[in-house]
mmCIF file with all atom_site columns, C-alpha atoms in Angstrom:
data_model
loop_
_atom_site.group_PDB
_atom_site.id
_atom_site.type_symbol
_atom_site.label_atom_id
_atom_site.label_alt_id
_atom_site.label_comp_id
_atom_site.label_asym_id
_atom_site.label_entity_id
_atom_site.label_seq_id
_atom_site.pdbx_PDB_ins_code
_atom_site.Cartn_x
_atom_site.Cartn_y
_atom_site.Cartn_z
_atom_site.occupancy
_atom_site.B_iso_or_equiv
_atom_site.pdbx_formal_charge
_atom_site.auth_seq_id
_atom_site.auth_comp_id
_atom_site.auth_asym_id
_atom_site.auth_atom_id
_atom_site.pdbx_PDB_model_num
ATOM 1   C CA . UNK A 1 1   ? 181.232 -28.879 34.561 1.00 0.00 ? 200 UNK A CA 1
ATOM 2   C CA . UNK A 1 2   ? 183.313 -31.954 33.688 1.00 0.00 ? 201 UNK A CA 1
ATOM 3   C CA . UNK A 1 3   ? 181.509 -33.838 36.447 1.00 0.00 ? 202 UNK A CA 1
ATOM 4   C CA . UNK A 1 4   ? 178.119 -32.307 35.718 1.00 0.00 ? 203 UNK A CA 1
ATOM 5   C CA . UNK A 1 5   ? 178.295 -29.374 38.172 1.00 0.00 ? 204 UNK A CA 1
ATOM 6   C CA . UNK A 1 6   ? 177.565 -26.098 36.399 1.00 0.00 ? 205 UNK A CA 1
ATOM 7   C CA . UNK A 1 7   ? 178.669 -22.893 38.068 1.00 0.00 ? 206 UNK A CA 1
ATOM 8   C CA . UNK A 1 8   ? 177.919 -20.507 35.202 1.00 0.00 ? 207 UNK A CA 1
ATOM 9   C CA . UNK A 1 9   ? 175.195 -17.877 35.543 1.00 0.00 ? 208 UNK A CA 1
ATOM 10  C CA . UNK A 1 10  ? 172.173 -18.608 33.334 1.00 0.00 ? 209 UNK A CA 1
ATOM 11  C CA . UNK A 1 11  ? 169.403 -16.282 32.152 1.00 0.00 ? 210 UNK A CA 1
ATOM 12  C CA . UNK A 1 12  ? 166.457 -16.614 34.523 1.00 0.00 ? 211 UNK A CA 1
ATOM 13  C CA . UNK A 1 13  ? 163.396 -18.323 33.132 1.00 0.00 ? 212 UNK A CA 1
ATOM 14  C CA . UNK A 1 14  ? 160.086 -19.722 34.300 1.00 0.00 ? 213 UNK A CA 1
ATOM 15  C CA . UNK A 1 15  ? 158.558 -22.988 33.062 1.00 0.00 ? 214 UNK A CA 1
ATOM 16  C CA . UNK A 1 16  ? 155.039 -22.205 31.815 1.00 0.00 ? 215 UNK A CA 1
ATOM 17  C CA . UNK A 1 17  ? 154.094 -25.437 30.041 1.00 0.00 ? 216 UNK A CA 1
ATOM 18  C CA . UNK A 1 18  ? 155.119 -28.643 28.318 1.00 0.00 ? 217 UNK A CA 1
ATOM 19  C CA . UNK A 1 19  ? 154.874 -30.226 24.898 1.00 0.00 ? 218 UNK A CA 1
ATOM 20  C CA . UNK A 1 20  ? 155.727 -33.878 25.502 1.00 0.00 ? 219 UNK A CA 1
ATOM 21  C CA . UNK A 1 21  ? 159.297 -33.974 26.870 1.00 0.00 ? 220 UNK A CA 1
ATOM 22  C CA . UNK A 1 22  ? 159.886 -30.332 25.855 1.00 0.00 ? 221 UNK A CA 1
ATOM 23  C CA . UNK A 1 23  ? 159.618 -27.557 28.442 1.00 0.00 ? 222 UNK A CA 1
ATOM 24  C CA . UNK A 1 24  ? 158.055 -24.238 27.530 1.00 0.00 ? 223 UNK A CA 1
ATOM 25  C CA . UNK A 1 25  ? 160.014 -21.460 29.238 1.00 0.00 ? 224 UNK A CA 1
ATOM 26  C CA . UNK A 1 26  ? 159.425 -17.746 29.600 1.00 0.00 ? 225 UNK A CA 1
ATOM 27  C CA . UNK A 1 27  ? 162.660 -15.722 29.422 1.00 0.00 ? 226 UNK A CA 1
ATOM 28  C CA . UNK A 1 28  ? 162.922 -12.037 30.273 1.00 0.00 ? 227 UNK A CA 1
ATOM 29  C CA . UNK A 1 29  ? 164.931 -9.507  28.297 1.00 0.00 ? 228 UNK A CA 1
ATOM 30  C CA . UNK A 1 30  ? 168.678 -10.106 28.389 1.00 0.00 ? 229 UNK A CA 1
ATOM 31  C CA . UNK A 1 31  ? 171.911 -8.750  26.993 1.00 0.00 ? 230 UNK A CA 1
ATOM 32  C CA . UNK A 1 32  ? 174.248 -10.737 24.735 1.00 0.00 ? 231 UNK A CA 1
ATOM 33  C CA . UNK A 1 33  ? 177.493 -10.460 22.808 1.00 0.00 ? 232 UNK A CA 1
ATOM 34  C CA . UNK A 1 34  ? 176.846 -11.721 19.288 1.00 0.00 ? 233 UNK A CA 1
ATOM 35  C CA . UNK A 1 35  ? 178.734 -12.411 16.083 1.00 0.00 ? 234 UNK A CA 1
ATOM 36  C CA . UNK A 1 36  ? 177.665 -13.591 12.634 1.00 0.00 ? 235 UNK A CA 1
ATOM 37  C CA . UNK A 1 37  ? 180.206 -15.069 10.239 1.00 0.00 ? 236 UNK A CA 1
ATOM 38  C CA . UNK A 1 38  ? 179.373 -15.864 6.610  1.00 0.00 ? 237 UNK A CA 1
ATOM 39  C CA . UNK A 1 39  ? 181.188 -18.067 5.878  1.00 0.00 ? 238 UNK A CA 1
ATOM 40  C CA . UNK A 1 40  ? 182.278 -19.168 9.307  1.00 0.00 ? 239 UNK A CA 1
ATOM 41  C CA . UNK A 1 41  ? 182.620 -22.007 11.761 1.00 0.00 ? 240 UNK A CA 1
ATOM 42  C CA . UNK A 1 42  ? 181.455 -22.502 15.331 1.00 0.00 ? 241 UNK A CA 1
ATOM 43  C CA . UNK A 1 43  ? 185.073 -22.448 16.455 1.00 0.00 ? 242 UNK A CA 1
ATOM 44  C CA . UNK A 1 44  ? 185.721 -19.077 14.776 1.00 0.00 ? 243 UNK A CA 1
ATOM 45  C CA . UNK A 1 45  ? 182.561 -17.533 16.262 1.00 0.00 ? 244 UNK A CA 1
ATOM 46  C CA . UNK A 1 46  ? 183.358 -18.945 19.705 1.00 0.00 ? 245 UNK A CA 1
ATOM 47  C CA . UNK A 1 47  ? 186.893 -17.556 19.491 1.00 0.00 ? 246 UNK A CA 1
ATOM 48  C CA . UNK A 1 48  ? 185.676 -14.038 18.683 1.00 0.00 ? 247 UNK A CA 1
ATOM 49  C CA . UNK A 1 49  ? 183.167 -14.023 21.553 1.00 0.00 ? 248 UNK A CA 1
ATOM 50  C CA . UNK A 1 50  ? 185.642 -15.587 23.993 1.00 0.00 ? 249 UNK A CA 1
ATOM 51  C CA . UNK A 1 51  ? 188.100 -12.855 23.041 1.00 0.00 ? 250 UNK A CA 1
ATOM 52  C CA . UNK A 1 52  ? 185.469 -10.240 23.890 1.00 0.00 ? 251 UNK A CA 1
ATOM 53  C CA . UNK A 1 53  ? 184.700 -11.625 27.362 1.00 0.00 ? 252 UNK A CA 1
ATOM 54  C CA . UNK A 1 54  ? 188.393 -12.277 28.134 1.00 0.00 ? 253 UNK A CA 1
ATOM 55  C CA . UNK A 1 55  ? 189.347 -8.660  27.510 1.00 0.00 ? 254 UNK A CA 1
ATOM 56  C CA . UNK A 1 56  ? 189.239 -7.669  23.832 1.00 0.00 ? 255 UNK A CA 1
ATOM 57  C CA . UNK A 1 57  ? 186.980 -4.774  24.772 1.00 0.00 ? 256 UNK A CA 1
ATOM 58  C CA . UNK A 1 58  ? 186.929 -1.253  26.175 1.00 0.00 ? 257 UNK A CA 1
ATOM 59  C CA . UNK A 1 59  ? 185.230 -0.462  29.463 1.00 0.00 ? 258 UNK A CA 1
ATOM 60  C CA . UNK A 1 60  ? 181.996 1.479   28.994 1.00 0.00 ? 259 UNK A CA 1
ATOM 61  C CA . UNK A 1 61  ? 183.277 4.276   31.239 1.00 0.00 ? 260 UNK A CA 1
ATOM 62  C CA . UNK A 1 62  ? 186.269 4.850   28.976 1.00 0.00 ? 261 UNK A CA 1
ATOM 63  C CA . UNK A 1 63  ? 188.779 2.708   30.844 1.00 0.00 ? 262 UNK A CA 1
ATOM 64  C CA . UNK A 1 64  ? 190.843 -0.231  29.692 1.00 0.00 ? 263 UNK A CA 1
ATOM 65  C CA . UNK A 1 65  ? 189.856 -3.805  28.962 1.00 0.00 ? 264 UNK A CA 1
ATOM 66  C CA . UNK A 1 66  ? 187.420 -5.617  31.251 1.00 0.00 ? 265 UNK A CA 1
ATOM 67  C CA . UNK A 1 67  ? 187.080 -9.358  31.791 1.00 0.00 ? 266 UNK A CA 1
ATOM 68  C CA . UNK A 1 68  ? 183.485 -10.622 31.805 1.00 0.00 ? 267 UNK A CA 1
ATOM 69  C CA . UNK A 1 69  ? 182.309 -13.784 33.566 1.00 0.00 ? 268 UNK A CA 1
ATOM 70  C CA . UNK A 1 70  ? 181.358 -16.701 31.309 1.00 0.00 ? 269 UNK A CA 1
ATOM 71  C CA . UNK A 1 71  ? 177.664 -17.594 31.371 1.00 0.00 ? 270 UNK A CA 1
ATOM 72  C CA . UNK A 1 72  ? 175.567 -20.384 29.896 1.00 0.00 ? 271 UNK A CA 1
ATOM 73  C CA . UNK A 1 73  ? 174.104 -21.258 27.527 1.00 0.00 ? 272 UNK A CA 1
ATOM 74  C CA . UNK A 1 74  ? 175.936 -20.320 24.362 1.00 0.00 ? 273 UNK A CA 1
ATOM 75  C CA . UNK A 1 75  ? 173.314 -19.885 21.629 1.00 0.00 ? 274 UNK A CA 1
ATOM 76  C CA . UNK A 1 76  ? 174.072 -20.894 18.064 1.00 0.00 ? 275 UNK A CA 1
ATOM 77  C CA . UNK A 1 77  ? 172.297 -20.895 14.732 1.00 0.00 ? 276 UNK A CA 1
ATOM 78  C CA . UNK A 1 78  ? 173.758 -22.261 11.516 1.00 0.00 ? 277 UNK A CA 1
ATOM 79  C CA . UNK A 1 79  ? 172.332 -21.887 8.039  1.00 0.00 ? 278 UNK A CA 1
ATOM 80  C CA . UNK A 1 80  ? 174.553 -23.186 5.272  1.00 0.00 ? 279 UNK A CA 1
ATOM 81  C CA . UNK A 1 81  ? 177.934 -21.472 5.708  1.00 0.00 ? 280 UNK A CA 1
ATOM 82  C CA . UNK A 1 82  ? 176.464 -18.727 7.966  1.00 0.00 ? 281 UNK A CA 1
ATOM 83  C CA . UNK A 1 83  ? 177.015 -19.084 11.734 1.00 0.00 ? 282 UNK A CA 1
ATOM 84  C CA . UNK A 1 84  ? 175.549 -16.787 14.400 1.00 0.00 ? 283 UNK A CA 1
ATOM 85  C CA . UNK A 1 85  ? 176.575 -17.231 18.026 1.00 0.00 ? 284 UNK A CA 1
ATOM 86  C CA . UNK A 1 86  ? 175.612 -15.444 21.247 1.00 0.00 ? 285 UNK A CA 1
ATOM 87  C CA . UNK A 1 87  ? 177.142 -15.348 24.705 1.00 0.00 ? 286 UNK A CA 1
ATOM 88  C CA . UNK A 1 88  ? 174.578 -14.033 27.183 1.00 0.00 ? 287 UNK A CA 1
ATOM 89  C CA . UNK A 1 89  ? 176.118 -11.425 29.468 1.00 0.00 ? 288 UNK A CA 1
ATOM 90  C CA . UNK A 1 90  ? 175.866 -11.480 33.275 1.00 0.00 ? 289 UNK A CA 1
ATOM 91  C CA . UNK A 1 91  ? 172.740 -9.814  34.693 1.00 0.00 ? 290 UNK A CA 1
ATOM 92  C CA . UNK A 1 92  ? 174.982 -7.289  36.475 1.00 0.00 ? 291 UNK A CA 1
ATOM 93  C CA . UNK A 1 93  ? 175.738 -5.651  33.098 1.00 0.00 ? 292 UNK A CA 1
ATOM 94  C CA . UNK A 1 94  ? 173.414 -3.245  31.332 1.00 0.00 ? 293 UNK A CA 1
ATOM 95  C CA . UNK A 1 95  ? 173.556 -1.771  27.843 1.00 0.00 ? 294 UNK A CA 1
ATOM 96  C CA . UNK A 1 96  ? 175.230 1.266   29.411 1.00 0.00 ? 295 UNK A CA 1
ATOM 97  C CA . UNK A 1 97  ? 177.809 -0.667  31.473 1.00 0.00 ? 296 UNK A CA 1
ATOM 98  C CA . UNK A 1 98  ? 178.704 -3.515  29.085 1.00 0.00 ? 297 UNK A CA 1
ATOM 99  C CA . UNK A 1 99  ? 182.204 -3.109  27.636 1.00 0.00 ? 298 UNK A CA 1
ATOM 100 C CA . UNK A 1 100 ? 182.440 -2.116  23.983 1.00 0.00 ? 299 UNK A CA 1
ATOM 101 C CA . UNK A 1 101 ? 183.892 -4.817  21.696 1.00 0.00 ? 300 UNK A CA 1
ATOM 102 C CA . UNK A 1 102 ? 187.173 -3.883  20.004 1.00 0.00 ? 301 UNK A CA 1
ATOM 103 C CA . UNK A 1 103 ? 186.487 -6.300  17.116 1.00 0.00 ? 302 UNK A CA 1
ATOM 104 C CA . UNK A 1 104 ? 183.792 -4.896  14.767 1.00 0.00 ? 303 UNK A CA 1
ATOM 105 C CA . UNK A 1 105 ? 182.491 -8.431  14.136 1.00 0.00 ? 304 UNK A CA 1
ATOM 106 C CA . UNK A 1 106 ? 181.248 -8.589  17.764 1.00 0.00 ? 305 UNK A CA 1
ATOM 107 C CA . UNK A 1 107 ? 178.116 -6.676  18.777 1.00 0.00 ? 306 UNK A CA 1
ATOM 108 C CA . UNK A 1 108 ? 176.396 -6.188  22.115 1.00 0.00 ? 307 UNK A CA 1
ATOM 109 C CA . UNK A 1 109 ? 172.661 -6.729  21.550 1.00 0.00 ? 308 UNK A CA 1
ATOM 110 C CA . UNK A 1 110 ? 169.519 -6.581  23.638 1.00 0.00 ? 309 UNK A CA 1
ATOM 111 C CA . UNK A 1 111 ? 167.482 -9.786  23.346 1.00 0.00 ? 310 UNK A CA 1
ATOM 112 C CA . UNK A 1 112 ? 163.767 -9.281  23.924 1.00 0.00 ? 311 UNK A CA 1
ATOM 113 C CA . UNK A 1 113 ? 161.882 -11.449 26.384 1.00 0.00 ? 312 UNK A CA 1
ATOM 114 C CA . UNK A 1 114 ? 160.408 -14.523 24.728 1.00 0.00 ? 313 UNK A CA 1
ATOM 115 C CA . UNK A 1 115 ? 158.634 -17.800 25.303 1.00 0.00 ? 314 UNK A CA 1
ATOM 116 C CA . UNK A 1 116 ? 160.579 -20.811 24.025 1.00 0.00 ? 315 UNK A CA 1
ATOM 117 C CA . UNK A 1 117 ? 159.953 -24.529 23.751 1.00 0.00 ? 316 UNK A CA 1
ATOM 118 C CA . UNK A 1 118 ? 163.148 -26.327 24.793 1.00 0.00 ? 317 UNK A CA 1
ATOM 119 C CA . UNK A 1 119 ? 164.195 -29.953 24.340 1.00 0.00 ? 318 UNK A CA 1
ATOM 120 C CA . UNK A 1 120 ? 167.225 -31.171 26.317 1.00 0.00 ? 319 UNK A CA 1
ATOM 121 C CA . UNK A 1 121 ? 169.700 -33.802 25.098 1.00 0.00 ? 320 UNK A CA 1
ATOM 122 C CA . UNK A 1 122 ? 173.230 -34.995 25.783 1.00 0.00 ? 321 UNK A CA 1
ATOM 123 C CA . UNK A 1 123 ? 175.896 -36.399 23.530 1.00 0.00 ? 322 UNK A CA 1
ATOM 124 C CA . UNK A 1 124 ? 177.254 -35.197 20.219 1.00 0.00 ? 323 UNK A CA 1
ATOM 125 C CA . UNK A 1 125 ? 176.647 -31.660 18.993 1.00 0.00 ? 324 UNK A CA 1
ATOM 126 C CA . UNK A 1 126 ? 177.624 -32.108 15.376 1.00 0.00 ? 325 UNK A CA 1
ATOM 127 C CA . UNK A 1 127 ? 175.394 -30.510 12.749 1.00 0.00 ? 326 UNK A CA 1
ATOM 128 C CA . UNK A 1 128 ? 173.528 -33.753 11.996 1.00 0.00 ? 327 UNK A CA 1
ATOM 129 C CA . UNK A 1 129 ? 172.693 -34.420 15.654 1.00 0.00 ? 328 UNK A CA 1
ATOM 130 C CA . UNK A 1 130 ? 171.541 -30.835 16.244 1.00 0.00 ? 329 UNK A CA 1
ATOM 131 C CA . UNK A 1 131 ? 169.353 -30.971 13.101 1.00 0.00 ? 330 UNK A CA 1
ATOM 132 C CA . UNK A 1 132 ? 167.828 -34.273 14.263 1.00 0.00 ? 331 UNK A CA 1
ATOM 133 C CA . UNK A 1 133 ? 166.991 -32.817 17.714 1.00 0.00 ? 332 UNK A CA 1
ATOM 134 C CA . UNK A 1 134 ? 165.511 -29.661 16.139 1.00 0.00 ? 333 UNK A CA 1
ATOM 135 C CA . UNK A 1 135 ? 163.253 -31.905 14.055 1.00 0.00 ? 334 UNK A CA 1
ATOM 136 C CA . UNK A 1 136 ? 162.242 -33.835 17.179 1.00 0.00 ? 335 UNK A CA 1
ATOM 137 C CA . UNK A 1 137 ? 161.358 -30.573 18.963 1.00 0.00 ? 336 UNK A CA 1
ATOM 138 C CA . UNK A 1 138 ? 159.191 -29.383 16.081 1.00 0.00 ? 337 UNK A CA 1
ATOM 139 C CA . UNK A 1 139 ? 157.416 -32.776 15.986 1.00 0.00 ? 338 UNK A CA 1
ATOM 140 C CA . UNK A 1 140 ? 156.636 -32.476 19.718 1.00 0.00 ? 339 UNK A CA 1
ATOM 141 C CA . UNK A 1 141 ? 154.988 -29.117 19.085 1.00 0.00 ? 340 UNK A CA 1
ATOM 142 C CA . UNK A 1 142 ? 152.622 -30.487 16.422 1.00 0.00 ? 341 UNK A CA 1
ATOM 143 C CA . UNK A 1 143 ? 149.216 -30.955 18.011 1.00 0.00 ? 342 UNK A CA 1
ATOM 144 C CA . UNK A 1 144 ? 150.329 -29.290 21.265 1.00 0.00 ? 343 UNK A CA 1
ATOM 145 C CA . UNK A 1 145 ? 149.090 -26.024 22.749 1.00 0.00 ? 344 UNK A CA 1
ATOM 146 C CA . UNK A 1 146 ? 152.228 -24.299 21.372 1.00 0.00 ? 345 UNK A CA 1
ATOM 147 C CA . UNK A 1 147 ? 153.036 -23.081 17.864 1.00 0.00 ? 346 UNK A CA 1
ATOM 148 C CA . UNK A 1 148 ? 156.601 -22.309 16.652 1.00 0.00 ? 347 UNK A CA 1
ATOM 149 C CA . UNK A 1 149 ? 157.285 -18.661 15.797 1.00 0.00 ? 348 UNK A CA 1
ATOM 150 C CA . UNK A 1 150 ? 160.708 -18.895 14.219 1.00 0.00 ? 349 UNK A CA 1
ATOM 151 C CA . UNK A 1 151 ? 163.622 -21.167 13.570 1.00 0.00 ? 350 UNK A CA 1
ATOM 152 C CA . UNK A 1 152 ? 165.115 -23.447 16.233 1.00 0.00 ? 351 UNK A CA 1
ATOM 153 C CA . UNK A 1 153 ? 168.461 -22.602 17.827 1.00 0.00 ? 352 UNK A CA 1
ATOM 154 C CA . UNK A 1 154 ? 171.038 -24.659 19.722 1.00 0.00 ? 353 UNK A CA 1
ATOM 155 C CA . UNK A 1 155 ? 171.949 -23.969 23.383 1.00 0.00 ? 354 UNK A CA 1
ATOM 156 C CA . UNK A 1 156 ? 175.236 -25.411 24.669 1.00 0.00 ? 355 UNK A CA 1
ATOM 157 C CA . UNK A 1 157 ? 175.907 -25.335 28.408 1.00 0.00 ? 356 UNK A CA 1
ATOM 158 C CA . UNK A 1 158 ? 179.297 -27.006 28.784 1.00 0.00 ? 357 UNK A CA 1
ATOM 159 C CA . UNK A 1 159 ? 182.901 -26.357 27.739 1.00 0.00 ? 358 UNK A CA 1
ATOM 160 C CA . UNK A 1 160 ? 184.184 -28.338 24.738 1.00 0.00 ? 359 UNK A CA 1
ATOM 161 C CA . UNK A 1 161 ? 186.347 -30.594 26.944 1.00 0.00 ? 360 UNK A CA 1
ATOM 162 C CA . UNK A 1 162 ? 183.267 -31.979 28.761 1.00 0.00 ? 361 UNK A CA 1
ATOM 163 C CA . UNK A 1 163 ? 182.724 -35.642 27.777 1.00 0.00 ? 362 UNK A CA 1
ATOM 164 C CA . UNK A 1 164 ? 179.736 -35.799 25.391 1.00 0.00 ? 363 UNK A CA 1
ATOM 165 C CA . UNK A 1 165 ? 177.686 -38.108 27.633 1.00 0.00 ? 364 UNK A CA 1
ATOM 166 C CA . UNK A 1 166 ? 177.855 -35.476 30.433 1.00 0.00 ? 365 UNK A CA 1
ATOM 167 C CA . UNK A 1 167 ? 176.976 -32.481 28.280 1.00 0.00 ? 366 UNK A CA 1
ATOM 168 C CA . UNK A 1 168 ? 173.780 -30.519 28.700 1.00 0.00 ? 367 UNK A CA 1
ATOM 169 C CA . UNK A 1 169 ? 172.586 -29.475 25.262 1.00 0.00 ? 368 UNK A CA 1
ATOM 170 C CA . UNK A 1 170 ? 169.251 -28.046 24.212 1.00 0.00 ? 369 UNK A CA 1
ATOM 171 C CA . UNK A 1 171 ? 167.418 -27.039 21.078 1.00 0.00 ? 370 UNK A CA 1
ATOM 172 C CA . UNK A 1 172 ? 164.901 -24.240 21.467 1.00 0.00 ? 371 UNK A CA 1
ATOM 173 C CA . UNK A 1 173 ? 162.367 -22.398 19.352 1.00 0.00 ? 372 UNK A CA 1
ATOM 174 C CA . UNK A 1 174 ? 160.257 -19.307 20.092 1.00 0.00 ? 373 UNK A CA 1
ATOM 175 C CA . UNK A 1 175 ? 156.590 -20.281 20.529 1.00 0.00 ? 374 UNK A CA 1
ATOM 176 C CA . UNK A 1 176 ? 153.177 -18.802 21.176 1.00 0.00 ? 375 UNK A CA 1
ATOM 177 C CA . UNK A 1 177 ? 150.044 -20.382 22.533 1.00 0.00 ? 376 UNK A CA 1
ATOM 178 C CA . UNK A 1 178 ? 147.684 -21.645 19.796 1.00 0.00 ? 377 UNK A CA 1
#
């Protein structure tokens, strides 16, 4: 993805509307590996989840460790010192076939289908920039046909070594039609 070509599997979605520059997408149910650290950093959360997909797990059928393909986006929420991060798992895995994490701080969770308003941006992903883009997304929803139903999250699509100006970043918030 250094040159803007993304080969990672992404959760399927369907665009069902707009709110200014924000897309409104319908996502189906999906499976994710998740961790919450309090206190914690993005780097610590990423490391735990990367460990899970790179083999710190037990195969569901009772075998040894299984490597899992990386997908995009990585979802992140941060509130004070608390960080929650999710890696969405490939569609080929189910709750029954997903490997079991060996670290108790990592959980495999089912994420319900949802409708989300999503605003894309590139560049820096420091806390201030993400907060500014979340605010911009919520402003776009004011007066639109869509009402927020939760707190915004950050979606990162590219590895950390991708130059900031080439990164695909998004902020997203669950919504419902007014």
